[in-house]
Coordinates of C-alpha atoms in Angstrom, one line a residue:
Chain A
G1 CA 5.4 13.1 6.4
Q2 CA 6.2 11.0 3.4
Q3 CA 10.0 10.3 3.3
L4 CA 10.1 8.4 -0.1
N5 CA 10.8 10.0 -3.4
Q6 CA 9.6 7.8 -6.3
S7 CA 10.5 8.7 -9.9
P8 CA 9.4 9.2 -12.5
Q9 CA 5.8 10.1 -11.8
S10 CA 4.6 8.5 -15.0
M11 CA 6.0 6.8 -18.1
F12 CA 4.5 6.2 -21.6
I13 CA 6.4 3.5 -23.3
Q14 CA 6.2 1.3 -26.3
E15 CA 5.5 -2.4 -26.0
G16 CA 8.8 -4.1 -25.9
E17 CA 10.7 -1.4 -24.3
D18 CA 12.5 -1.6 -20.9
V19 CA 11.2 0.4 -17.9
S20 CA 13.2 1.7 -14.9
M21 CA 11.9 3.5 -11.9
N22 CA 13.5 4.2 -8.5
C23 CA 12.9 5.3 -5.0
T24 CA 15.1 7.2 -2.7
S25 CA 14.7 7.9 1.0
S26 CA 16.1 10.2 3.6
S27 CA 16.0 7.3 6.1
I28 CA 17.7 3.9 6.1
F29 CA 15.3 1.1 5.5
N30 CA 15.7 -2.5 6.5
T31 CA 13.3 -3.8 3.8
W32 CA 12.3 -2.6 0.4
L33 CA 9.1 -3.9 -1.4
W34 CA 7.7 -3.2 -4.8
Y35 CA 4.0 -3.4 -5.4
K36 CA 1.8 -3.1 -8.6
Q37 CA -1.7 -1.8 -8.6
D38 CA -4.1 -2.6 -11.4
P39 CA -7.1 -0.3 -12.0
G40 CA -9.8 -0.8 -9.5
E41 CA -7.7 -3.3 -7.5
G42 CA -5.6 -3.2 -4.4
P43 CA -1.7 -3.3 -4.7
V44 CA -0.1 -6.7 -5.1
L45 CA 3.5 -7.5 -4.0
L46 CA 5.9 -8.0 -6.9
I47 CA 9.3 -8.3 -5.2
A48 CA 10.7 -8.1 -1.7
L49 CA 14.2 -7.1 -0.7
Y50 CA 15.8 -7.7 2.6
K51 CA 19.5 -7.1 2.4
A52 CA 21.5 -4.2 1.1
G53 CA 23.0 -4.9 -2.3
E54 CA 20.5 -7.7 -2.9
L55 CA 19.4 -8.1 -6.5
T56 CA 16.2 -10.0 -7.1
S57 CA 14.2 -11.1 -10.2
N58 CA 10.8 -12.2 -10.8
G59 CA 10.2 -13.0 -14.3
R60 CA 10.8 -9.8 -16.4
L61 CA 11.1 -7.8 -13.2
T62 CA 14.4 -7.1 -11.4
A63 CA 14.8 -5.0 -8.3
Q64 CA 17.8 -4.0 -6.2
F65 CA 18.2 -2.9 -2.6
G66 CA 20.7 -0.1 -2.6
I67 CA 24.1 -0.4 -0.8
T68 CA 23.3 2.7 1.2
R69 CA 19.9 1.2 2.2
K70 CA 18.3 4.5 1.2
D71 CA 17.3 3.6 -2.3
S72 CA 15.9 0.8 -4.6
F73 CA 15.2 0.5 -8.3
L74 CA 12.8 -1.7 -10.3
N75 CA 13.3 -2.7 -13.9
I76 CA 10.7 -4.2 -16.2
S77 CA 12.3 -5.7 -19.4
A78 CA 10.5 -6.2 -22.7
S79 CA 7.3 -4.5 -21.5
I80 CA 3.9 -5.9 -22.5
P81 CA 0.3 -4.4 -22.4
S82 CA -0.5 -6.0 -19.0
D83 CA 2.4 -4.2 -17.4
V84 CA 0.1 -1.1 -17.3
G85 CA -0.7 0.0 -13.8
I86 CA 0.8 2.0 -10.9
Y87 CA 4.0 0.7 -9.3
F88 CA 4.7 1.5 -5.7
C89 CA 7.8 1.3 -3.7
A90 CA 7.6 0.8 0.0
G91 CA 10.2 0.8 2.8
Q92 CA 10.0 -0.6 6.3
L93 CA 12.1 1.2 9.1
G94 CA 11.9 -1.6 11.7
T95 CA 12.4 -5.3 11.9
D96 CA 9.3 -6.0 13.6
S97 CA 6.8 -8.2 12.0
W98 CA 4.1 -5.6 12.3
G99 CA 6.4 -2.9 11.1
K100 CA 4.8 0.0 9.3
L101 CA 5.5 0.5 5.6
Q102 CA 6.1 3.9 4.0
F103 CA 5.0 4.1 0.4
G104 CA 6.2 6.1 -2.5
A105 CA 3.7 8.2 -4.5
G106 CA 3.8 5.7 -7.3
T107 CA 4.9 5.6 -11.0
Q108 CA 2.1 5.3 -13.6
V109 CA 3.1 3.1 -16.5
V110 CA 1.3 3.2 -19.8
V111 CA 2.2 0.8 -22.5
T112 CA 1.3 1.5 -26.1
P113 CA 1.3 -1.1 -28.8
Chain B
N1 CA -9.7 -17.5 -1.9
A2 CA -11.3 -14.5 -0.3
G3 CA -8.2 -12.9 1.3
V4 CA -9.1 -9.4 2.4
T5 CA -12.6 -8.3 1.9
Q6 CA -13.8 -4.7 2.2
T7 CA -17.3 -3.3 2.2
P8 CA -18.8 -1.1 0.8
K9 CA -16.9 -0.7 -2.5
F10 CA -18.4 2.7 -3.2
Q11 CA -20.1 5.3 -0.9
V12 CA -21.2 8.8 -1.2
L13 CA -21.7 10.9 1.9
K14 CA -22.7 14.3 2.8
T15 CA -20.5 16.5 5.0
G16 CA -21.2 15.6 8.6
Q17 CA -22.5 12.1 8.0
S18 CA -20.9 9.1 9.6
M19 CA -20.1 5.8 8.2
T20 CA -18.1 2.6 8.9
L21 CA -16.0 0.7 6.4
Q22 CA -15.7 -2.9 7.2
C23 CA -12.8 -5.2 6.6
A24 CA -12.3 -8.9 7.2
Q25 CA -9.4 -11.2 6.4
D26 CA -9.4 -15.0 6.4
M27 CA -5.7 -15.6 6.4
N28 CA -5.4 -15.7 10.1
H29 CA -3.1 -12.7 10.1
N30 CA -2.2 -10.9 13.2
S31 CA -1.7 -7.4 11.8
M32 CA -4.2 -5.3 10.1
Y33 CA -4.0 -1.8 8.5
W34 CA -6.1 1.0 7.0
Y35 CA -4.6 3.2 4.3
R36 CA -5.9 5.9 2.2
Q37 CA -4.8 6.6 -1.4
D38 CA -4.9 10.0 -3.0
P39 CA -3.6 11.1 -6.4
G40 CA 0.1 11.9 -6.2
M41 CA 0.3 10.9 -2.5
G42 CA 0.7 7.2 -2.6
L43 CA -0.6 5.2 0.3
R44 CA -0.8 6.7 3.7
L45 CA -1.4 4.7 6.9
I46 CA -4.3 5.9 8.9
Y47 CA -4.4 3.4 11.8
Y48 CA -3.1 -0.2 12.3
S49 CA -3.6 -3.1 14.6
A50 CA -0.5 -5.1 15.5
S51 CA -2.6 -7.8 17.1
E52 CA -6.1 -8.5 18.3
G53 CA -7.0 -5.9 21.1
T54 CA -4.5 -3.3 20.1
T55 CA -4.7 -0.3 17.7
D56 CA -2.3 2.5 17.0
K57 CA -2.3 5.7 15.0
G58 CA -0.6 5.9 11.7
E59 CA 0.5 8.9 9.6
V60 CA -3.0 10.5 9.1
P61 CA -5.4 9.5 11.9
N62 CA -7.3 12.6 12.4
G63 CA -11.0 12.3 11.8
Y64 CA -11.0 8.5 12.0
N65 CA -11.6 5.8 14.6
V66 CA -11.0 2.0 14.5
S67 CA -12.1 -1.1 16.1
R68 CA -10.3 -4.3 16.0
L69 CA -13.4 -6.4 16.6
N70 CA -11.7 -9.8 16.6
K71 CA -8.6 -11.3 14.9
R72 CA -10.5 -11.3 11.5
E73 CA -12.1 -7.9 11.5
F74 CA -10.8 -4.3 11.6
S75 CA -13.4 -1.5 10.9
L76 CA -12.7 2.2 10.2
R77 CA -15.2 4.8 11.3
L78 CA -15.7 8.3 10.0
E79 CA -17.7 10.1 12.8
S80 CA -18.3 13.3 10.8
A81 CA -17.3 13.1 7.3
A82 CA -15.5 16.0 5.6
P83 CA -14.7 16.6 1.9
S84 CA -11.0 16.1 2.6
Q85 CA -11.8 12.5 3.5
T86 CA -12.8 11.9 -0.1
S87 CA -10.4 9.1 -1.1
V88 CA -10.0 5.4 -1.8
Y89 CA -9.5 3.4 1.4
F90 CA -7.6 0.2 1.5
C91 CA -7.5 -2.3 4.3
A92 CA -4.6 -4.7 4.5
S93 CA -3.4 -7.6 6.6
R94 CA 0.0 -9.0 7.2
S95 CA 1.3 -12.3 8.6
T96 CA 4.0 -12.6 11.2
G97 CA 7.7 -12.7 10.4
L98 CA 10.1 -10.6 8.5
T99 CA 8.9 -11.8 5.2
G100 CA 5.3 -10.9 6.0
E101 CA 3.6 -9.7 2.8
L102 CA 1.0 -7.0 3.0
F103 CA -2.2 -8.3 1.4
F104 CA -4.7 -5.6 0.4
G105 CA -8.4 -5.5 -0.2
E106 CA -9.8 -4.2 -3.4
G107 CA -10.5 -0.7 -2.0
S108 CA -13.5 1.4 -1.0
R109 CA -14.0 4.5 -2.9
L110 CA -15.6 7.2 -0.7
T111 CA -16.9 10.6 -1.9
V112 CA -17.8 13.3 0.6
L113 CA -20.0 16.1 -0.8

């Protein structure tokens, strides 16, 4: 079954606010990934993390690979209307190139003007 | 850039009917995947194909079959559709290597009455 716990389930924020979400796991992952899904579209990769403790930024997005390798967080700074969507964390157990990903349940972000 | 293409985008079936979801990728990726997305459940892996000629079960394979027709195409078949298979289905492909990003199609929304 699903081993990733993603929180919060949903967030209603005002434009300009910062957003923070996280994922925790009962398993140790070798890779953490963060995806965003716009309505009616497939998920798109935002940030990939490959080492414990790694902190990576992509524009207004920052994500970290937890030291224990069992958690990760994603921050969005100064939110804008186009940040609306569902954000998914995903973890990979193996190091094989075809390794299966496990996905969190997603965080629905709604940005109000 | 086509990327990952899925057909059909929408389908309504009656219980017991069969259908095949088609997926094709033009990125020369070795690995291909079928996921289903349900509210509050995130993305769950149905089947995957690590390379041409191989297929393996994912987390929720019951009621589905797959065919890796060639390197480009990976189809998902429902032999006898059930209401529990009402979902949004995503095909994805992935390149070789640790940094291999999952590329998703736009999804196929299936309703089983």
